[in-house]
Short mmCIF file of C-alpha atoms in Angstrom, two decimals:
data_model
loop_
_atom_site.label_atom_id
_atom_site.label_comp_id
_atom_site.label_asym_id
_atom_site.label_seq_id
_atom_site.Cartn_x
_atom_site.Cartn_y
_atom_site.Cartn_z
CA UNK A 1134 79.32 121.08 100.63
CA UNK A 1135 78.07 117.69 101.81
CA UNK A 1136 75.09 115.71 100.56
CA UNK A 1137 73.97 112.19 101.37
CA UNK A 1138 71.12 110.27 99.79
CA UNK A 1139 69.84 106.73 99.50
CA UNK A 1140 69.39 105.42 95.95
CA UNK A 1141 67.20 102.37 95.35
CA UNK A 1142 68.23 100.38 92.31
CA UNK A 1143 65.59 98.36 90.51
CA UNK A 1144 66.02 94.55 90.79
CA UNK A 1145 68.27 92.96 88.19
CA UNK A 1146 68.90 89.38 87.27
CA UNK A 1147 72.19 87.78 88.28
CA UNK A 1148 75.03 89.32 86.31
CA UNK A 1149 76.77 92.61 85.63
CA UNK A 1150 74.65 95.65 84.79
CA UNK A 1151 75.37 99.24 83.76
CA UNK A 1152 73.75 101.68 86.19
CA UNK A 1153 75.63 104.92 85.48
CA UNK A 1154 72.54 106.76 84.24
CA UNK A 1155 70.33 105.45 87.02
CA UNK A 1156 72.84 106.63 89.64
CA UNK A 1157 73.54 110.04 88.09
CA UNK A 1158 69.84 110.68 87.54
CA UNK A 1159 69.37 110.52 91.29
CA UNK A 1160 72.11 113.08 91.97
CA UNK A 1161 71.31 116.30 90.06
CA UNK A 1162 73.28 118.41 92.61
CA UNK A 1163 76.50 116.88 91.31
CA UNK A 1164 76.40 119.37 88.44
CA UNK A 1165 76.91 122.26 90.88
CA UNK A 1166 80.35 121.14 92.01
CA UNK A 1167 83.55 122.50 90.53
CA UNK A 1168 85.61 119.78 92.21
CA UNK A 1169 84.62 116.96 94.55
CA UNK A 1170 84.14 113.27 95.17
CA UNK A 1171 81.16 110.97 94.86
CA UNK A 1172 81.19 107.97 97.18
CA UNK A 1173 78.79 105.09 96.62
CA UNK A 1174 78.27 102.21 99.04
CA UNK A 1175 76.07 99.23 98.28
CA UNK A 1176 74.41 98.19 101.52
CA UNK A 1177 74.51 94.46 100.83
CA UNK A 1178 77.02 91.65 101.16
CA UNK A 1179 76.13 89.62 98.06
CA UNK A 1180 76.19 92.37 95.42
CA UNK A 1181 78.94 94.82 94.58
CA UNK A 1182 79.94 97.88 92.57
CA UNK A 1183 82.63 98.10 89.91
CA UNK A 1184 83.85 100.54 87.29
CA UNK A 1185 84.60 99.03 83.89
CA UNK A 1186 83.98 99.00 80.16
CA UNK A 1187 80.58 100.46 79.37
CA UNK A 1188 80.33 99.89 75.60
CA UNK A 1189 80.04 96.14 75.17
CA UNK A 1190 77.46 93.78 76.64
CA UNK A 1191 79.90 90.95 75.85
CA UNK A 1192 82.34 92.31 78.42
CA UNK A 1193 79.70 92.19 81.13
CA UNK A 1194 78.71 88.66 80.12
CA UNK A 1195 82.35 87.56 80.28
CA UNK A 1196 82.61 89.03 83.78
CA UNK A 1197 79.78 86.73 84.85
CA UNK A 1198 81.43 83.74 83.15
CA UNK A 1199 84.80 84.31 84.79
CA UNK A 1200 83.44 84.93 88.29
CA UNK A 1201 81.28 81.80 88.13
CA UNK A 1202 84.34 79.71 87.34
CA UNK A 1203 86.63 81.42 89.84
CA UNK A 1204 84.13 81.13 92.71
CA UNK A 1205 82.19 77.93 91.99
CA UNK A 1206 78.87 76.95 93.46
CA UNK A 1207 78.71 73.58 95.19
CA UNK A 1208 82.42 73.42 96.05
CA UNK A 1209 83.20 70.94 98.84
CA UNK A 1210 84.82 73.59 101.04
CA UNK A 1211 81.70 75.71 101.52
CA UNK A 1212 80.18 75.28 104.98
CA UNK A 1213 77.75 78.22 104.85
CA UNK A 1214 75.21 76.59 102.52
CA UNK A 1215 71.91 77.18 104.31
CA UNK A 1216 70.89 80.16 102.17
CA UNK A 1217 71.40 78.45 98.81
CA UNK A 1218 74.21 77.45 96.48
CA UNK A 1219 74.57 80.98 95.15
CA UNK A 1220 74.93 82.60 98.57
CA UNK A 1221 78.49 81.93 99.72
CA UNK A 1222 80.01 82.50 96.24
CA UNK A 1223 78.10 85.80 96.18
CA UNK A 1224 79.82 86.92 99.40
CA UNK A 1225 83.28 86.14 97.97
CA UNK A 1226 82.56 87.84 94.65
CA UNK A 1227 81.22 90.88 96.49
CA UNK A 1228 84.41 91.16 98.54
CA UNK A 1229 86.66 90.73 95.49
CA UNK A 1230 84.95 93.55 93.63
CA UNK A 1231 84.22 95.63 96.69
CA UNK A 1232 81.16 97.33 98.15
CA UNK A 1233 82.00 100.89 97.19
CA UNK A 1234 83.29 103.29 94.56
CA UNK A 1235 84.84 106.70 95.05
CA UNK A 1236 84.72 108.78 91.87
CA UNK A 1237 86.12 112.25 91.11
CA UNK A 1238 83.81 115.13 90.20
CA UNK A 1239 85.21 117.88 87.97
CA UNK A 1240 83.31 120.84 86.53
CA UNK A 1241 79.96 119.34 87.41
CA UNK A 1242 80.58 115.93 85.85
CA UNK A 1243 82.07 112.61 86.88
CA UNK A 1244 85.69 112.80 85.68
CA UNK A 1245 85.74 109.25 84.32
CA UNK A 1246 87.57 107.80 81.34
CA UNK A 1247 85.80 107.56 78.00
CA UNK A 1248 84.87 103.89 78.45
CA UNK A 1249 84.21 103.75 82.17
CA UNK A 1250 80.74 103.04 83.51
CA UNK A 1251 79.34 102.00 86.88
CA UNK A 1252 78.43 98.31 87.19
CA UNK A 1253 75.93 96.87 89.59
CA UNK A 1254 77.28 93.36 90.11
CA UNK A 1255 74.35 91.18 91.16
CA UNK A 1256 75.71 87.92 92.53
CA UNK A 1257 72.46 86.34 93.79
CA UNK A 1258 69.92 84.50 91.64
CA UNK A 1259 67.16 86.66 93.11
CA UNK A 1260 68.82 89.62 94.78
CA UNK A 1261 65.83 91.95 94.64
CA UNK A 1262 66.15 95.73 94.76
CA UNK A 1263 69.51 97.00 96.00
CA UNK A 1264 70.14 100.07 98.10
CA UNK A 1265 73.06 102.48 97.69
CA UNK A 1266 74.16 105.31 99.96
CA UNK A 1267 75.56 108.16 97.88
CA UNK A 1268 77.73 110.74 99.64
CA UNK A 1269 78.98 113.82 97.81
CA UNK A 1270 81.52 116.28 99.13
CA UNK A 1271 83.16 119.11 97.26
CA UNK A 1272 83.42 122.74 96.36
CA UNK A 1273 80.77 124.63 94.33
CA UNK B 955 91.02 122.84 100.47
CA UNK B 956 90.32 121.00 97.22
CA UNK B 957 92.66 120.33 94.33
CA UNK B 958 92.23 118.22 91.22
CA UNK B 959 94.78 117.45 88.56
CA UNK B 960 95.38 115.02 85.74
CA UNK B 961 98.61 113.00 85.93
CA UNK B 962 99.92 111.32 82.79
CA UNK B 963 101.96 108.20 83.53
CA UNK B 964 104.64 107.17 81.06
CA UNK B 965 103.88 103.93 79.15
CA UNK B 966 104.98 100.73 80.87
CA UNK B 967 105.22 97.19 79.67
CA UNK B 968 102.66 94.70 80.88
CA UNK B 969 103.16 93.99 84.57
CA UNK B 970 103.19 95.69 87.95
CA UNK B 971 105.17 98.92 88.36
CA UNK B 972 106.00 101.20 91.27
CA UNK B 973 104.84 104.75 90.57
CA UNK B 974 104.82 106.32 94.04
CA UNK B 975 107.51 108.88 93.18
CA UNK B 976 105.99 109.72 89.81
CA UNK B 977 102.62 110.38 91.43
CA UNK B 978 103.91 112.37 94.41
CA UNK B 979 106.20 114.44 92.18
CA UNK B 980 103.10 115.72 90.41
CA UNK B 981 101.41 116.78 93.66
CA UNK B 982 103.71 119.20 95.54
CA UNK B 983 100.71 120.85 97.28
CA UNK B 984 100.21 117.67 99.31
CA UNK B 985 102.97 118.85 101.65
CA UNK B 986 100.82 121.79 102.78
CA UNK B 987 98.11 119.64 104.33
CA UNK B 988 98.01 118.80 108.02
CA UNK B 989 95.34 116.14 107.42
CA UNK B 990 93.53 115.03 104.30
CA UNK B 991 92.94 112.39 101.66
CA UNK B 992 94.44 111.77 98.24
CA UNK B 993 92.15 110.04 95.77
CA UNK B 994 93.56 108.58 92.55
CA UNK B 995 91.45 107.23 89.70
CA UNK B 996 92.93 105.54 86.66
CA UNK B 997 90.77 106.50 83.68
CA UNK B 998 91.05 103.15 81.93
CA UNK B 999 89.36 99.76 82.12
CA UNK B 1000 92.35 97.52 81.40
CA UNK B 1001 94.85 98.90 83.91
CA UNK B 1002 94.49 99.38 87.65
CA UNK B 1003 96.02 100.80 90.81
CA UNK B 1004 97.10 98.87 93.89
CA UNK B 1005 99.02 99.48 97.10
CA UNK B 1006 101.52 96.80 98.02
CA UNK B 1007 105.09 95.85 98.86
CA UNK B 1008 107.51 98.38 97.42
CA UNK B 1009 110.89 96.82 98.24
CA UNK B 1010 111.13 93.71 96.07
CA UNK B 1011 110.85 93.43 92.30
CA UNK B 1012 110.18 89.70 92.83
CA UNK B 1013 106.89 90.52 94.51
CA UNK B 1014 105.73 92.54 91.52
CA UNK B 1015 106.81 89.74 89.15
CA UNK B 1016 104.86 87.20 91.21
CA UNK B 1017 101.78 89.42 90.99
CA UNK B 1018 102.00 89.19 87.20
CA UNK B 1019 102.48 85.40 87.37
CA UNK B 1020 99.49 84.83 89.63
CA UNK B 1021 97.12 87.10 87.73
CA UNK B 1022 98.03 85.47 84.42
CA UNK B 1023 97.11 82.06 85.82
CA UNK B 1024 93.97 83.23 87.61
CA UNK B 1025 92.61 85.08 84.56
CA UNK B 1026 93.90 83.09 81.58
CA UNK B 1027 94.10 84.29 78.00
CA UNK B 1028 92.38 82.15 75.41
CA UNK B 1029 89.89 80.56 77.79
CA UNK B 1030 86.86 79.06 76.01
CA UNK B 1031 84.36 81.20 77.93
CA UNK B 1032 85.60 84.56 76.58
CA UNK B 1033 83.25 86.02 73.97
CA UNK B 1034 84.74 89.54 73.85
CA UNK B 1035 87.86 88.63 71.87
CA UNK B 1036 87.89 91.22 69.10
CA UNK B 1037 90.49 93.47 70.76
CA UNK B 1038 93.04 90.72 71.35
CA UNK B 1039 93.69 87.85 73.74
CA UNK B 1040 94.96 90.18 76.44
CA UNK B 1041 91.90 92.45 76.41
CA UNK B 1042 89.18 90.61 78.30
CA UNK B 1043 91.56 89.25 80.99
CA UNK B 1044 92.76 92.84 81.40
CA UNK B 1045 89.22 94.01 82.20
CA UNK B 1046 88.78 91.29 84.85
CA UNK B 1047 92.19 91.96 86.43
CA UNK B 1048 91.43 95.69 86.47
CA UNK B 1049 88.14 95.09 88.28
CA UNK B 1050 89.72 92.72 90.82
CA UNK B 1051 92.39 95.24 91.78
CA UNK B 1052 90.21 98.27 91.30
CA UNK B 1053 90.49 101.59 89.45
CA UNK B 1054 91.22 103.82 92.42
CA UNK B 1055 93.11 104.34 95.65
CA UNK B 1056 92.22 106.60 98.55
CA UNK B 1057 95.22 107.36 100.75
CA UNK B 1058 95.51 109.33 104.00
CA UNK B 1059 97.61 112.48 104.20
CA UNK B 1060 99.11 113.38 107.57
CA UNK B 1061 101.49 116.25 108.33
CA UNK B 1062 102.20 116.85 104.64
CA UNK B 1063 103.01 113.25 103.76
CA UNK B 1064 101.14 110.14 102.67
CA UNK B 1065 100.51 108.24 105.91
CA UNK B 1066 101.40 104.85 104.45
CA UNK B 1067 103.04 101.85 106.07
CA UNK B 1068 106.80 101.39 105.77
CA UNK B 1069 106.57 98.94 102.88
CA UNK B 1070 103.59 100.32 101.00
CA UNK B 1071 104.00 101.77 97.52
CA UNK B 1072 101.62 102.65 94.69
CA UNK B 1073 101.49 100.12 91.84
CA UNK B 1074 100.45 100.87 88.31
CA UNK B 1075 99.09 97.50 87.16
CA UNK B 1076 99.36 97.40 83.38
CA UNK B 1077 97.27 94.52 82.09
CA UNK B 1078 97.57 95.13 78.35
CA UNK B 1079 100.51 94.11 76.16
CA UNK B 1080 100.69 97.65 74.77
CA UNK B 1081 98.67 99.86 77.08
CA UNK B 1082 100.40 103.12 76.19
CA UNK B 1083 100.42 106.11 78.52
CA UNK B 1084 97.86 106.01 81.29
CA UNK B 1085 95.95 108.93 82.74
CA UNK B 1086 95.12 109.44 86.41
CA UNK B 1087 92.83 111.99 88.02
CA UNK B 1088 94.22 113.03 91.40
CA UNK B 1089 91.83 114.71 93.85
CA UNK B 1090 93.10 116.09 97.15
CA UNK B 1091 90.94 117.35 99.96
CA UNK B 1092 92.02 118.35 103.43
CA UNK B 1093 92.98 120.93 106.00
CA UNK B 1094 96.13 123.08 105.77
CA UNK C 1118 85.77 118.82 110.28
CA UNK C 1119 88.81 116.58 109.87
CA UNK C 1120 90.19 114.02 112.30
CA UNK C 1121 92.96 111.47 111.88
CA UNK C 1122 94.01 108.79 114.32
CA UNK C 1123 96.02 105.59 114.41
CA UNK C 1124 94.19 102.50 115.64
CA UNK C 1125 96.18 99.48 116.79
CA UNK C 1126 94.34 96.20 116.31
CA UNK C 1127 95.17 93.32 118.62
CA UNK C 1128 96.94 90.38 116.92
CA UNK C 1129 94.66 87.78 115.34
CA UNK C 1130 95.34 84.35 113.96
CA UNK C 1131 95.30 83.88 110.21
CA UNK C 1132 91.77 84.25 108.89
CA UNK C 1133 88.91 86.72 108.67
CA UNK C 1134 87.86 88.61 111.81
CA UNK C 1135 85.10 91.04 112.70
CA UNK C 1136 86.55 94.28 114.04
CA UNK C 1137 83.62 96.71 113.68
CA UNK C 1138 83.31 97.29 117.42
CA UNK C 1139 87.04 97.61 117.97
CA UNK C 1140 87.26 100.25 115.22
CA UNK C 1141 84.19 102.24 116.24
CA UNK C 1142 85.23 102.17 119.89
CA UNK C 1143 88.36 104.11 118.92
CA UNK C 1144 86.37 106.81 117.11
CA UNK C 1145 83.83 108.33 119.52
CA UNK C 1146 83.84 111.64 117.56
CA UNK C 1147 82.05 109.91 114.71
CA UNK C 1148 78.79 110.36 116.63
CA UNK C 1149 79.04 114.15 116.24
CA UNK C 1150 78.78 114.12 112.45
CA UNK C 1151 75.54 114.67 110.60
CA UNK C 1152 77.11 113.52 107.33
CA UNK C 1153 80.62 112.44 106.46
CA UNK C 1154 83.01 109.68 105.47
CA UNK C 1155 85.26 107.38 107.46
CA UNK C 1156 88.38 106.20 105.65
CA UNK C 1157 90.42 103.32 107.03
CA UNK C 1158 93.82 102.26 105.70
CA UNK C 1159 95.66 99.20 106.94
CA UNK C 1160 99.36 100.04 106.91
CA UNK C 1161 100.51 96.58 105.87
CA UNK C 1162 100.89 94.63 102.64
CA UNK C 1163 99.93 91.16 103.88
CA UNK C 1164 96.66 91.95 105.63
CA UNK C 1165 93.58 93.71 104.31
CA UNK C 1166 90.18 95.19 105.14
CA UNK C 1167 86.83 94.09 103.78
CA UNK C 1168 83.15 94.74 104.43
CA UNK C 1169 80.96 91.66 104.46
CA UNK C 1170 78.45 89.49 106.32
CA UNK C 1171 78.77 89.98 110.05
CA UNK C 1172 76.34 87.41 111.42
CA UNK C 1173 77.88 84.03 110.64
CA UNK C 1174 81.31 82.72 111.62
CA UNK C 1175 80.88 80.12 108.84
CA UNK C 1176 81.02 82.87 106.22
CA UNK C 1177 84.35 84.10 107.55
CA UNK C 1178 85.69 80.53 107.64
CA UNK C 1179 84.61 80.00 104.02
CA UNK C 1180 86.42 83.19 103.03
CA UNK C 1181 89.64 81.68 104.40
CA UNK C 1182 88.97 78.38 102.58
CA UNK C 1183 88.35 80.03 99.21
CA UNK C 1184 91.32 82.39 99.39
CA UNK C 1185 93.66 79.54 100.34
CA UNK C 1186 92.60 77.62 97.24
CA UNK C 1187 92.61 80.61 94.90
CA UNK C 1188 96.07 81.78 96.00
CA UNK C 1189 97.91 78.58 96.93
CA UNK C 1190 101.06 78.33 99.01
CA UNK C 1191 103.98 76.51 97.44
CA UNK C 1192 102.94 77.14 93.83
CA UNK C 1193 105.81 76.72 91.35
CA UNK C 1194 105.48 80.27 90.01
CA UNK C 1195 106.34 82.02 93.27
CA UNK C 1196 109.85 83.48 93.26
CA UNK C 1197 109.53 85.65 96.39
CA UNK C 1198 109.73 82.81 98.92
CA UNK C 1199 112.35 84.04 101.37
CA UNK C 1200 109.86 85.24 103.98
CA UNK C 1201 107.90 81.99 104.17
CA UNK C 1202 105.29 80.09 102.20
CA UNK C 1203 102.49 82.29 103.50
CA UNK C 1204 104.13 85.57 102.48
CA UNK C 1205 103.62 85.92 98.74
CA UNK C 1206 100.05 84.56 98.81
CA UNK C 1207 99.37 87.10 101.58
CA UNK C 1208 100.44 89.96 99.29
CA UNK C 1209 98.10 88.79 96.50
CA UNK C 1210 95.17 88.26 98.86
CA UNK C 1211 95.77 91.71 100.38
CA UNK C 1212 95.69 93.33 96.92
CA UNK C 1213 92.53 91.44 95.89
CA UNK C 1214 90.63 92.60 98.96
CA UNK C 1215 92.30 95.97 99.20
CA UNK C 1216 94.05 97.97 101.92
CA UNK C 1217 91.28 100.44 102.66
CA UNK C 1218 87.59 101.03 103.21
CA UNK C 1219 85.64 104.25 102.79
CA UNK C 1220 82.35 104.18 104.68
CA UNK C 1221 79.52 106.72 104.84
CA UNK C 1222 78.59 108.41 108.12
CA UNK C 1223 74.98 109.54 108.55
CA UNK C 1224 73.42 111.06 111.68
CA UNK C 1225 76.35 110.03 113.85
CA UNK C 1226 76.47 106.39 112.75
CA UNK C 1227 78.08 104.35 110.00
CA UNK C 1228 75.39 104.10 107.31
CA UNK C 1229 75.99 100.41 106.60
CA UNK C 1230 73.58 97.70 105.58
CA UNK C 1231 72.01 95.50 108.25
CA UNK C 1232 74.47 92.65 107.73
CA UNK C 1233 77.65 94.56 106.93
CA UNK C 1234 80.61 94.45 109.28
CA UNK C 1235 84.29 95.38 108.99
CA UNK C 1236 86.64 92.44 108.49
CA UNK C 1237 90.31 92.39 109.38
CA UNK C 1238 91.68 89.88 106.88
CA UNK C 1239 94.86 88.45 108.38
CA UNK C 1240 96.75 86.62 105.65
CA UNK C 1241 99.97 85.77 107.55
CA UNK C 1242 100.41 82.86 109.95
CA UNK C 1243 101.82 85.24 112.55
CA UNK C 1244 100.92 88.76 111.45
CA UNK C 1245 101.15 90.37 114.89
CA UNK C 1246 99.32 93.58 115.77
CA UNK C 1247 98.08 95.59 112.80
CA UNK C 1248 97.94 99.34 112.48
CA UNK C 1249 95.14 101.33 110.84
CA UNK C 1250 95.01 105.02 109.99
CA UNK C 1251 91.47 106.31 110.40
CA UNK C 1252 90.58 109.60 108.70
CA UNK C 1253 87.18 111.21 109.26
CA UNK C 1254 85.83 114.17 107.34
CA UNK C 1255 82.36 115.61 107.47
CA UNK C 1256 79.84 118.10 108.73
CA UNK C 1257 78.71 118.34 112.38
#
């Protein structure tokens, strides 16, 4: 069984945001699979997807703090500056975290750990809505 | 053909550890596939999986050294500190390296490069046993 | 439908290089799939794959600049130095960016965003030719 669908995520401010419910709500067919994989690709180069702690808003705020220090705006080595100070750091952050997630499906549910949730990592000041391609394969 | 199984990894001390044999030993059915993919997800947010050099223990030690400098404990910008100094850096390291690997299967073997091995990256001081979900799909 | 093939990439100098066309040119069967996934693994531990902005050579140059600062050669904490100053940083960079990409296929094409292209990230001074394993699964 194969299924592919675009998911449009509402715009978020710069930072790390939990979108597990928003993503799963768009994929009701997932519940029909005994075993399978869900693949998500974000179709942008300045936002990314991650899987991490879903209980504490502090954790997501600390992600933003660390990434802003590790990939600073206004550094003298940036040459691609035309699209704003937040643009080139956003590309680096997006590559570090990656544009996609592949997640196991078991008995109709995502087989994640207790504390794992899907993050939309918005690295631009005004990224706007973000588009995902979700691809599901598996066995009913 | 689809197969899904939990793999429990023995506890390791903080650092980078080769687990290729431990993982493959739990998946004997892999040898029956002519072509396919093995997906591994670690069901935790403070440990991760990576694929890197499997010959030298120095390399794995240098991974630990670099990550400890890049994501320092006790930095003034951490707000999520309740679970210990090693907790928040562990979440960042886990996200940088990622929670999953997808690896090709060819003629009953992982089709890896000569020097590639699977790392369990344990970012906590006392992480305990770690659980993986292994999902195999492919053609016999 | 399953297909697996080795792709040999021509040697590149150290840095970030667009290889989308070179990869797709080796996979003409991709056009026959209505829906599916393309998985690429680079079979090396000092080069990596990424998906990022494909329009500006400045972006790729800035990637090289940032990674060289974030993972410096000659740092006092490296112990694995036998294979050259560029070797151990190359392993770290490769793990940060990752050895593989999984990309959705829709209606015979990669379902990427407008500005997304496949990067070969060559982290060695003289990496030589690099080998990928491409695995395609999907529905005609």
